[in-house]
Amino acid sequence: MEEKNQNETKNPAFESLDILISRWKDGTFREILDDWKWIFSYSLRYKGAILFYLLLGIFSTSLGLVSSVASKYMIDIITGYDTSRLWVMVAIMVGSTVFSLTFNSIISRITAKMSIDINNDIQADIFDKIVDADWLALNHYSNGDILNRFNGDIGTVSSNAISWLPTIVIAVYNFIATFFVILHYDWIMAVIALGSAPVMLLMSRFMIKKQRDYSKKVREMSSNLMTFEVETIYNFDTIKSFGVAPHYSKKMRWWQKKFKDISLKYNLFSIKTNIFMSILGTVVQFAAFGYCLFRLWTGDITYGTMTLFLQQRSNLSSAFSSVVSIIPSFLNSSVSAHRIRELVQLPREVHIPESGEMDRFADRGFEIRMEGVNFSYVEGNRVITDSAFEANPGEIVALVGPSGEGKTTMIRLILGLVRPENGEVKLRAANGKEIEMNAETRHLFAYVPQGNTILSGTIAENMRMVKEDATEEEIIEALKVACAWDFVEKMPDTIHSSVGERGRGLSEGQAQRIAIARAVLRNSPVLLLDEATSALDVATERTVLRNIVKQHPNKTCIVTTHRPSVLNLCQRVYRVMETRVTELSEEESSRMAMDF
């Protein structure tokens, strides 16, 4: 929607020129150059195609000029001024037209292919960088904003990365060549043809502020609308459950009205601007037409020359507009590139190469150890304070406590998604070797987060998400361990039965058991269950945990729960409350379990 409204404005070039000048004066022009250096890093991968595109464009433009000159002679021939070169002129006109049409088609095809290729390249690279971005840094951006940048901004960059340089060279060449063609026949006509250019540049200052304000408001409103749409669609189940769908329908129309209002204001301003520029162009056109009639009346030019003048005057005006309109394209691409680079430049996750040495100890299990850990999401608002934690191979260790006290934060620390401000979170092998938690240790964990994490597709596809080469027997065995095979077996296509997004078609308990089975199939030495059994009845919950321990005796299992029903299965219980993680005594754990 943002692109549509930007395209409706045909004269942003003047605003853009002033922006470039102001950027040059205040020293921030360097940022635009840095953005374009980043864009050109992708363009360079296609330098051969860009050169070919450039040569074809220049050749096609030249043929267009040749065709125009040939038209002039054709008219002169038909009006009786010269009949000696009729067939030569016909051949030149037909040939240049055919060549121009062919080359324009080739250029269109090449541009489309390169634009798709570079869009895919940038999206793939940015996707990899987003996935590897620091968890805390990435969470400063809303999902709608990230999607807007990932699709809209990358689309803007990719559409200009290949074509911008050839376009400006071809436009400048077309402008100069057309000017000299007119100048060759009549210098006064050349001056008239350029008559609108100074006025257009002088008028730019009167349009700058509104152009900038409207453009900014439309961009912001587009992002706000997308954020609302993404959040609403993601939370459809909650909206339906609360029966507040009419409220969200009303809110959707409210956002649409706001977007419509600002878009129509922008459109009205564009219409007024276009009317002014059209009037200016018409005045110049009438001046050129009157001059040509006068020259024709005095016998100084032929009908063919008059046609050439008028045609090339229009072409020169278009060429001038094309040259100037490259500036907003240059700026828009810079803005989009800057927004993408903000994501690219997010701090990376920590990768410790030595982590790979821990793989050979996986069969014997790992100890998870925290010591003196302090952590805050926001400075000054402590979530975990001076806390310790320990979980050993073969143990089920519970994290209990009220909601919102930090249990999920503990899981994130263990996974290395977030890092402590102070203290250590380490993985210890059986031989005593330790490694700090980081992105490279994560493959040693199987994780079942809160909520429904089932993706659209078959149950087998969901399972193979963590192990691509898993056999059907392995999948079925994992489902049995998680007490999920009982209901999967009864489905029409068993493990090949399809489920909808977020497990649509399954009960919450069934979705949880498949998620647990998926973690079991991964067969990692450490299993993290974050409220992952909350939708199961007590008997099934206890059976699942017993099955996991029985089948994988060296697995370290860490469970966060509000439900004390499994505490008597745990070797160690920690309470997370008031930012502190405290190990409970056996007596305290037993009392908590009995209270259930």
XYZ file of C-alpha atoms in Angstrom:
596
model
C 0.000 0.000 0.000
C 2.887 2.295 0.764
C 4.408 1.707 -2.662
C 1.090 2.361 -4.358
C 0.759 5.785 -2.771
C 4.353 6.656 -3.508
C 3.822 5.788 -7.147
C 0.821 8.099 -7.364
C 3.134 11.063 -6.761
C 4.910 11.913 -9.977
C 6.978 14.895 -8.906
C 8.970 14.040 -5.755
C 12.232 14.757 -7.562
C 12.391 18.379 -6.476
C 11.940 17.566 -2.828
C 14.602 14.910 -3.191
C 17.059 17.337 -4.783
C 16.729 19.707 -1.830
C 17.080 16.793 0.572
C 20.327 15.780 -1.120
C 21.620 19.361 -0.914
C 20.652 19.650 2.762
C 22.260 16.282 3.491
C 25.436 17.513 1.803
C 25.440 20.690 3.914
C 24.762 19.046 7.273
C 27.262 16.244 6.681
C 24.786 13.356 6.641
C 25.142 12.742 2.895
C 27.744 10.181 3.911
C 24.942 7.986 5.282
C 23.277 7.895 1.859
C 26.579 6.918 0.252
C 27.044 4.159 2.843
C 23.552 2.868 2.108
C 24.320 2.772 -1.607
C 27.670 1.094 -1.036
C 25.700 -1.651 0.681
C 23.273 -1.839 -2.264
C 26.152 -1.963 -4.758
C 27.684 -4.874 -2.855
C 24.768 -6.878 -4.276
C 24.804 -5.118 -7.652
C 28.418 -6.130 -8.246
C 27.351 -9.767 -8.346
C 25.519 -8.926 -11.575
C 27.973 -6.488 -13.185
C 28.020 -8.422 -16.477
C 24.247 -8.292 -16.781
C 24.214 -4.596 -15.784
C 26.731 -3.779 -18.537
C 24.679 -5.731 -21.082
C 21.525 -3.938 -19.917
C 23.319 -0.578 -20.240
C 24.560 -1.242 -23.774
C 21.148 -2.460 -24.892
C 19.522 0.649 -23.410
C 21.899 3.037 -25.171
C 21.507 1.156 -28.449
C 17.715 1.144 -28.125
C 17.687 4.894 -27.376
C 19.889 5.542 -30.387
C 17.569 3.538 -32.614
C 14.633 5.582 -31.327
C 16.376 8.787 -32.363
C 17.262 7.303 -35.762
C 13.625 6.316 -36.220
C 12.510 9.873 -35.376
C 14.892 11.407 -37.903
C 13.767 8.853 -40.485
C 10.150 9.865 -39.787
C 11.098 13.439 -40.578
C 12.432 12.454 -43.981
C 9.436 10.211 -44.618
C 7.075 13.130 -44.054
C 9.180 15.306 -46.354
C 9.059 12.600 -49.009
C 5.288 12.193 -48.734
C 4.702 15.964 -48.858
C 6.718 16.133 -52.072
C 9.917 17.713 -50.922
C 12.104 14.714 -51.680
C 11.218 11.359 -53.282
C 14.644 9.941 -54.044
C 15.148 8.118 -50.762
C 11.656 6.776 -50.028
C 12.482 3.076 -49.714
C 15.657 3.764 -47.775
C 13.677 5.747 -45.224
C 10.986 3.052 -45.033
C 13.643 0.409 -44.399
C 15.302 2.540 -41.702
C 11.999 3.253 -39.954
C 10.818 -0.355 -40.021
C 14.227 -1.706 -39.025
C 14.747 0.728 -36.164
C 11.209 0.129 -34.888
C 11.642 -3.653 -34.949
C 15.066 -3.426 -33.313
C 13.796 -1.001 -30.672
C 10.824 -3.244 -29.867
C 13.057 -6.321 -29.661
C 15.649 -4.655 -27.460
C 13.027 -3.145 -25.158
C 11.524 -6.609 -24.711
C 14.942 -8.085 -23.969
C 15.679 -5.310 -21.479
C 12.321 -5.870 -19.767
C 13.045 -9.598 -19.509
C 16.575 -9.087 -18.196
C 15.406 -6.487 -15.675
C 12.643 -8.761 -14.348
C 15.005 -11.727 -13.983
C 17.763 -9.723 -12.301
C 15.287 -7.990 -9.991
C 13.899 -11.347 -8.841
C 17.403 -12.792 -8.412
C 18.710 -9.879 -6.395
C 15.501 -9.749 -4.323
C 15.949 -13.435 -3.495
C 19.648 -12.923 -2.726
C 19.000 -10.027 -0.364
C 16.052 -11.747 1.319
C 18.063 -14.952 1.843
C 21.009 -13.014 3.298
C 18.826 -10.839 5.516
C 16.839 -13.873 6.683
C 20.076 -15.576 7.763
C 21.171 -12.460 9.628
C 17.788 -11.997 11.337
C 17.799 -15.620 12.466
C 21.289 -15.142 13.886
C 20.560 -11.753 15.479
C 20.800 -11.288 19.218
C 17.459 -12.225 20.760
C 17.106 -9.104 22.908
C 18.131 -6.727 20.113
C 15.714 -8.308 17.625
C 12.818 -8.092 20.080
C 12.970 -4.296 19.947
C 11.241 -4.562 16.558
C 7.620 -5.610 16.127
C 6.808 -8.510 13.808
C 4.886 -6.162 11.514
C 7.854 -3.803 11.232
C 10.261 -6.650 10.470
C 7.908 -8.011 7.786
C 7.507 -4.531 6.308
C 11.279 -4.175 6.034
C 11.795 -7.752 4.864
C 9.282 -7.471 2.029
C 8.604 -3.809 1.186
C 12.056 -2.334 1.741
C 13.917 -5.232 0.188
C 11.566 -4.976 -2.811
C 12.419 -1.281 -3.197
C 16.140 -1.960 -3.002
C 16.103 -4.922 -5.377
C 14.077 -3.035 -7.997
C 16.694 -0.265 -8.061
C 19.943 -2.067 -7.293
C 20.308 -3.354 -10.844
C 18.506 -0.703 -12.850
C 19.560 2.521 -11.115
C 23.008 2.972 -12.676
C 22.003 1.903 -16.217
C 18.822 3.996 -15.931
C 20.683 7.176 -15.042
C 23.295 6.641 -17.780
C 20.624 5.876 -20.386
C 18.462 8.831 -19.260
C 21.389 11.253 -19.382
C 22.456 9.881 -22.766
C 18.885 10.211 -24.079
C 18.646 13.780 -22.783
C 21.961 14.878 -24.314
C 21.430 13.058 -27.600
C 17.895 14.435 -28.012
C 19.071 17.970 -27.199
C 21.811 17.829 -29.820
C 19.436 16.426 -32.440
C 17.169 19.471 -31.925
C 20.158 21.795 -31.677
C 21.437 20.482 -35.009
C 18.311 21.773 -36.719
C 17.469 24.888 -34.675
C 19.107 26.299 -31.533
C 16.067 28.447 -30.619
C 13.871 25.357 -30.622
C 16.389 23.634 -28.323
C 16.144 26.540 -25.868
C 12.320 26.463 -25.972
C 12.338 22.704 -25.388
C 14.344 23.288 -22.211
C 12.127 26.203 -21.136
C 10.259 24.372 -18.388
C 13.354 23.023 -16.635
C 14.411 26.193 -14.716
C 10.815 26.887 -13.639
C 10.388 23.307 -12.440
C 13.544 23.536 -10.328
C 12.570 26.943 -8.877
C 9.111 25.689 -7.928
C 10.560 22.729 -6.045
C 11.139 24.734 -2.870
C 7.414 25.470 -2.572
C 6.582 21.764 -2.584
C 9.302 20.362 -0.310
C 7.730 20.557 3.152
C 4.338 19.058 2.257
C 5.933 16.345 0.147
C 8.160 15.325 3.034
C 5.377 15.449 5.629
C 2.905 13.450 3.543
C 5.513 10.876 2.552
C 6.531 10.370 6.181
C 2.918 10.075 7.393
C 1.982 7.539 4.710
C 5.065 5.427 5.519
C 4.320 5.480 9.260
C 0.632 4.713 8.763
C 1.490 1.788 6.489
C 3.737 0.277 9.169
C 1.094 0.804 11.872
C -1.570 -0.843 9.747
C 0.647 -3.833 8.968
C 1.552 -4.259 12.649
C -2.163 -4.299 13.561
C -2.921 -6.842 10.824
C -0.074 -9.192 11.822
C -0.919 -9.096 15.533
C -4.642 -9.596 14.876
C -4.187 -12.551 12.535
C -1.687 -14.189 14.904
C -4.112 -13.865 17.812
C -7.315 -14.885 16.029
C -7.971 -17.702 18.501
C -7.755 -15.359 21.485
C -9.937 -12.756 19.779
C -12.580 -15.359 18.967
C -12.399 -16.885 22.447
C -13.100 -13.556 24.122
C -15.879 -12.792 21.659
C -14.304 -9.451 20.748
C -14.191 -9.954 16.967
C -16.628 -7.032 16.362
C -14.292 -4.740 18.310
C -11.350 -5.737 16.107
C -13.457 -5.363 12.954
C -14.299 -1.846 14.113
C -10.647 -1.163 14.906
C -9.596 -2.461 11.470
C -11.958 0.011 9.806
C -10.620 2.774 12.049
C -7.058 2.077 10.868
C -8.250 1.848 7.277
C -9.982 5.250 7.586
C -6.831 6.851 8.976
C -4.785 5.363 6.143
C -7.419 6.431 3.598
C -7.520 10.013 4.936
C -3.781 10.577 4.790
C -3.530 8.806 1.423
C -6.273 10.980 -0.098
C -4.635 14.139 1.244
C -1.393 13.004 -0.320
C -3.245 12.200 -3.543
C -4.943 15.633 -3.627
C -1.600 17.356 -3.173
C -0.206 15.210 -5.995
C -3.109 16.140 -8.253
C -2.582 19.862 -7.604
C 1.125 19.477 -8.281
C 0.471 17.542 -11.475
C -2.030 20.173 -12.681
C 0.551 22.900 -12.196
C 3.249 20.924 -13.967
C 0.840 20.013 -16.779
C -0.073 23.674 -17.286
C 3.606 24.571 -17.364
C 4.264 21.810 -19.905
C 1.314 22.949 -22.019
C 2.626 26.536 -22.097
C 6.013 25.305 -23.312
C 4.293 23.011 -25.829
C 2.226 25.893 -27.234
C 5.329 28.062 -27.442
C 7.154 25.335 -29.351
C 4.141 24.730 -31.602
C 3.748 28.443 -32.337
C 7.439 28.798 -33.145
C 7.281 25.795 -35.480
C 4.195 27.215 -37.260
C 5.986 30.504 -37.731
C 9.073 28.780 -39.163
C 6.884 26.628 -41.397
C 4.924 29.699 -42.595
C 8.149 31.514 -43.486
C 9.350 28.441 -45.364
C 12.420 27.951 -43.163
C 11.487 24.361 -42.212
C 9.553 21.465 -43.737
C 6.577 19.561 -42.293
C 8.973 16.743 -41.437
C 11.272 19.062 -39.512
C 8.303 20.534 -37.647
C 7.153 17.027 -36.673
C 10.680 16.165 -35.556
C 10.884 19.331 -33.425
C 7.579 18.722 -31.668
C 8.268 15.025 -31.144
C 11.763 15.573 -29.792
C 10.641 18.505 -27.627
C 8.301 16.116 -25.867
C 11.058 13.499 -25.739
C 13.499 16.034 -24.294
C 11.014 17.023 -21.587
C 10.470 13.352 -20.738
C 14.224 12.746 -20.727
C 14.734 15.693 -18.357
C 11.995 14.378 -16.053
C 13.589 10.919 -16.162
C 16.971 12.329 -15.172
C 15.509 14.367 -12.297
C 13.154 11.566 -11.150
C 16.172 9.334 -10.575
C 16.933 11.418 -7.482
C 13.842 10.316 -5.476
C 14.463 6.754 -6.595
C 18.020 7.151 -5.327
C 16.740 8.506 -1.999
C 13.931 5.962 -1.590
C 16.366 3.128 -2.124
C 18.720 4.719 0.381
C 15.943 4.974 2.994
C 14.920 1.357 2.422
C 18.539 0.187 2.480
C 19.063 2.032 5.758
C 16.032 0.312 7.296
C 17.322 -3.071 6.155
C 20.839 -2.313 7.373
C 19.418 -1.610 10.838
C 18.434 -5.272 10.969
C 21.676 -6.413 9.366
C 23.725 -4.456 11.904
C 21.960 -5.897 14.938
C 24.491 -7.593 17.214
C 25.036 -11.244 16.377
C 24.501 -14.101 18.731
C 27.604 -15.314 20.516
C 29.262 -18.271 18.767
C 32.040 -20.125 20.582
C 33.726 -22.479 18.079
C 35.126 -24.704 20.832
C 31.555 -25.740 21.650
C 31.808 -28.452 19.003
C 34.212 -30.354 21.226
C 31.319 -31.102 23.596
C 29.514 -33.295 21.034
C 31.630 -36.369 21.792
C 30.348 -36.355 25.407
C 26.656 -36.183 24.451
C 25.927 -39.853 25.214
C 26.999 -39.430 28.826
C 24.844 -36.370 29.334
C 25.613 -32.855 30.538
C 25.326 -30.879 33.720
C 23.702 -27.432 33.554
C 25.215 -25.026 36.059
C 24.495 -21.391 36.942
C 26.438 -19.398 39.486
C 25.921 -15.812 40.666
C 23.645 -14.912 37.774
C 22.117 -11.454 37.453
C 19.925 -10.549 34.508
C 17.671 -7.678 33.385
C 15.746 -7.144 30.156
C 15.616 -3.424 30.916
C 18.338 -1.661 32.828
C 17.319 -1.121 36.445
C 14.551 -3.742 36.353
C 16.183 -6.939 37.639
C 14.548 -10.246 36.676
C 17.122 -12.680 38.095
C 19.319 -11.681 41.049
C 22.475 -13.423 42.283
C 21.052 -16.881 41.609
C 22.450 -20.395 41.248
C 21.055 -23.507 39.591
C 22.147 -27.084 38.915
C 20.738 -29.964 36.873
C 22.606 -33.240 36.291
C 22.301 -36.127 33.788
C 19.469 -38.493 34.655
C 17.655 -35.887 36.722
C 14.320 -34.147 36.347
C 14.729 -30.681 37.825
C 11.744 -28.397 38.318
C 11.485 -24.632 38.247
C 8.343 -23.528 40.080
C 6.888 -20.200 41.063
C 4.192 -17.677 40.213
C 3.673 -16.587 36.630
C 5.905 -13.754 35.481
C 8.599 -14.314 38.084
C 11.342 -15.460 35.688
C 10.966 -19.179 34.937
C 10.965 -18.684 31.153
C 13.885 -16.269 31.547
C 15.820 -19.090 33.196
C 15.127 -21.266 30.148
C 16.367 -18.492 27.845
C 19.559 -18.194 29.888
C 20.089 -21.954 29.665
C 19.572 -21.876 25.886
C 21.963 -18.962 25.494
C 19.234 -16.782 23.953
C 20.057 -14.133 26.540
C 23.289 -13.703 28.486
C 23.716 -12.803 32.155
C 24.982 -9.385 33.178
C 27.048 -11.107 35.845
C 27.746 -14.700 36.719
C 28.009 -17.789 34.530
C 25.686 -20.196 32.759
C 27.675 -23.239 31.665
C 27.381 -26.674 30.155
C 29.646 -29.259 31.850
C 30.616 -32.597 30.301
C 31.313 -35.822 32.188
C 35.093 -35.217 31.987
C 34.719 -31.826 33.674
C 35.096 -29.753 30.500
C 32.914 -26.625 30.584
C 31.644 -24.258 27.929
C 29.636 -21.083 28.287
C 26.111 -21.273 26.836
C 26.009 -19.857 23.320
C 24.411 -20.397 19.915
C 26.731 -23.354 19.209
C 25.584 -25.324 22.281
C 21.902 -25.040 21.375
C 21.889 -28.152 19.193
C 22.492 -30.155 22.375
C 19.051 -29.101 23.665
C 15.500 -30.105 22.834
C 13.003 -27.423 23.787
C 9.226 -27.393 24.141
C 8.144 -23.774 24.724
C 4.889 -22.453 26.105
C 1.924 -22.255 23.779
C 1.065 -24.082 20.581
C 4.102 -24.564 18.354
C 2.650 -26.948 15.748
C 3.101 -25.785 12.147
C 0.777 -26.374 9.204
C 1.542 -29.642 7.396
C 1.506 -33.303 8.319
C 2.431 -34.662 11.728
C 5.461 -36.341 10.144
C 6.596 -32.998 8.672
C 6.254 -31.379 12.076
C 8.324 -34.134 13.634
C 11.026 -34.060 10.947
C 11.497 -30.360 11.579
C 14.088 -31.360 14.198
C 15.434 -34.445 12.400
C 15.045 -34.406 8.622
C 16.101 -38.008 8.068
C 13.905 -39.530 10.808
C 12.321 -42.846 9.804
C 8.640 -43.564 10.341
C 9.594 -46.046 13.052
C 11.561 -43.371 14.931
C 8.657 -40.932 14.656
C 6.170 -43.480 15.953
C 8.466 -44.415 18.841
C 8.793 -40.750 19.859
C 5.017 -40.347 19.688
C 4.640 -43.379 21.964
C 7.056 -41.911 24.508
C 4.997 -38.699 24.556
C 1.690 -40.625 24.853
C 0.641 -39.200 21.467
C 0.530 -42.391 19.395
C -2.791 -43.395 20.975
C -4.671 -40.651 19.104
C -2.351 -40.302 16.059
C -2.835 -44.002 15.299
C -6.577 -43.389 14.952
C -6.217 -40.480 12.506
C -7.065 -41.209 8.823
C -3.426 -41.149 7.617
C -1.718 -41.588 11.010
C 1.560 -39.632 10.946
C 0.806 -38.400 7.424
C -2.409 -36.709 8.538
C -2.473 -32.958 7.998
C -2.962 -30.372 10.707
C -3.553 -26.640 10.333
C -1.440 -23.714 11.423
C -0.783 -23.744 15.177
C -2.183 -27.253 15.371
C -5.651 -26.451 14.111
C -7.623 -29.692 14.187
C -5.934 -30.906 17.380
C -6.882 -30.340 20.986
C -4.461 -28.338 23.111
C -3.363 -31.475 24.933
C -2.811 -33.358 21.664
C -0.763 -30.470 20.265
C 1.375 -30.440 23.412
C 2.046 -34.165 23.206
C 3.144 -33.893 19.557
C 5.441 -30.997 20.523
C 6.932 -33.144 23.291
C 7.302 -36.074 20.870
C 9.166 -33.781 18.490
C 11.582 -32.870 21.280
C 12.003 -36.552 22.145
C 12.754 -37.360 18.484
C 15.552 -34.795 18.505
C 17.151 -37.011 21.168
C 19.318 -34.268 22.612
C 21.082 -34.770 25.945
C 19.144 -31.890 27.548
C 15.354 -31.520 27.433
C 13.641 -28.260 28.393
C 9.890 -28.271 29.013
C 8.505 -24.772 29.589
C 4.967 -25.296 30.906
C 4.860 -27.955 28.188
C 2.566 -30.318 30.119
C 0.057 -27.714 31.310
C -2.702 -29.040 28.992
C -2.189 -32.669 30.025
C -4.042 -34.422 32.812
C -1.954 -35.396 35.829
C -1.714 -39.089 34.945
C -0.573 -38.415 31.361
C 1.883 -35.784 32.557
C 3.537 -38.214 34.957
C 3.546 -41.017 32.362
C 5.253 -38.829 29.758
C 7.999 -37.788 32.174
C 8.569 -41.366 33.326
C 8.796 -42.550 29.703
C 11.405 -39.905 28.891
C 13.574 -40.811 31.885
C 13.216 -44.539 31.274
C 14.121 -44.386 27.570
C 16.967 -41.882 27.978
C 18.523 -42.404 31.426
C 21.348 -39.870 30.855
C 19.058 -37.069 29.734
C 18.953 -33.907 31.783
C 15.345 -32.778 31.996
C 14.367 -29.318 33.204
C 10.681 -28.532 33.697
C 9.035 -25.205 34.451
C 5.575 -25.609 35.905
C 2.819 -24.075 37.967
C 1.663 -27.574 38.840
C 3.347 -29.284 41.799
C 1.923 -32.663 40.683
C 5.231 -33.789 39.151
C 7.480 -32.580 41.959
C 7.760 -36.019 43.575
C 9.326 -37.204 40.271
C 12.011 -34.506 40.497
C 15.432 -34.908 42.051
C 15.720 -31.168 42.627
C 13.208 -28.317 42.803
C 13.962 -24.602 42.484
C 11.559 -21.808 43.293
C 11.728 -18.602 41.230
C 10.269 -15.747 43.223
C 11.060 -12.063 43.731
C 13.952 -12.296 41.203
C 15.744 -15.017 43.159
C 16.169 -18.697 42.312
C 16.207 -20.791 45.493
C 16.588 -24.559 45.836
C 13.867 -26.096 47.961
C 14.559 -28.767 50.542
C 13.021 -32.222 50.163
C 10.556 -31.355 52.889
C 9.488 -28.136 51.141
C 9.141 -29.971 47.828
C 7.062 -32.755 49.393
C 4.806 -30.265 51.133
C 4.278 -28.380 47.862
C 3.441 -31.627 46.038
C 0.973 -32.637 48.741
C -0.738 -29.234 48.561
C -1.733 -30.086 44.999
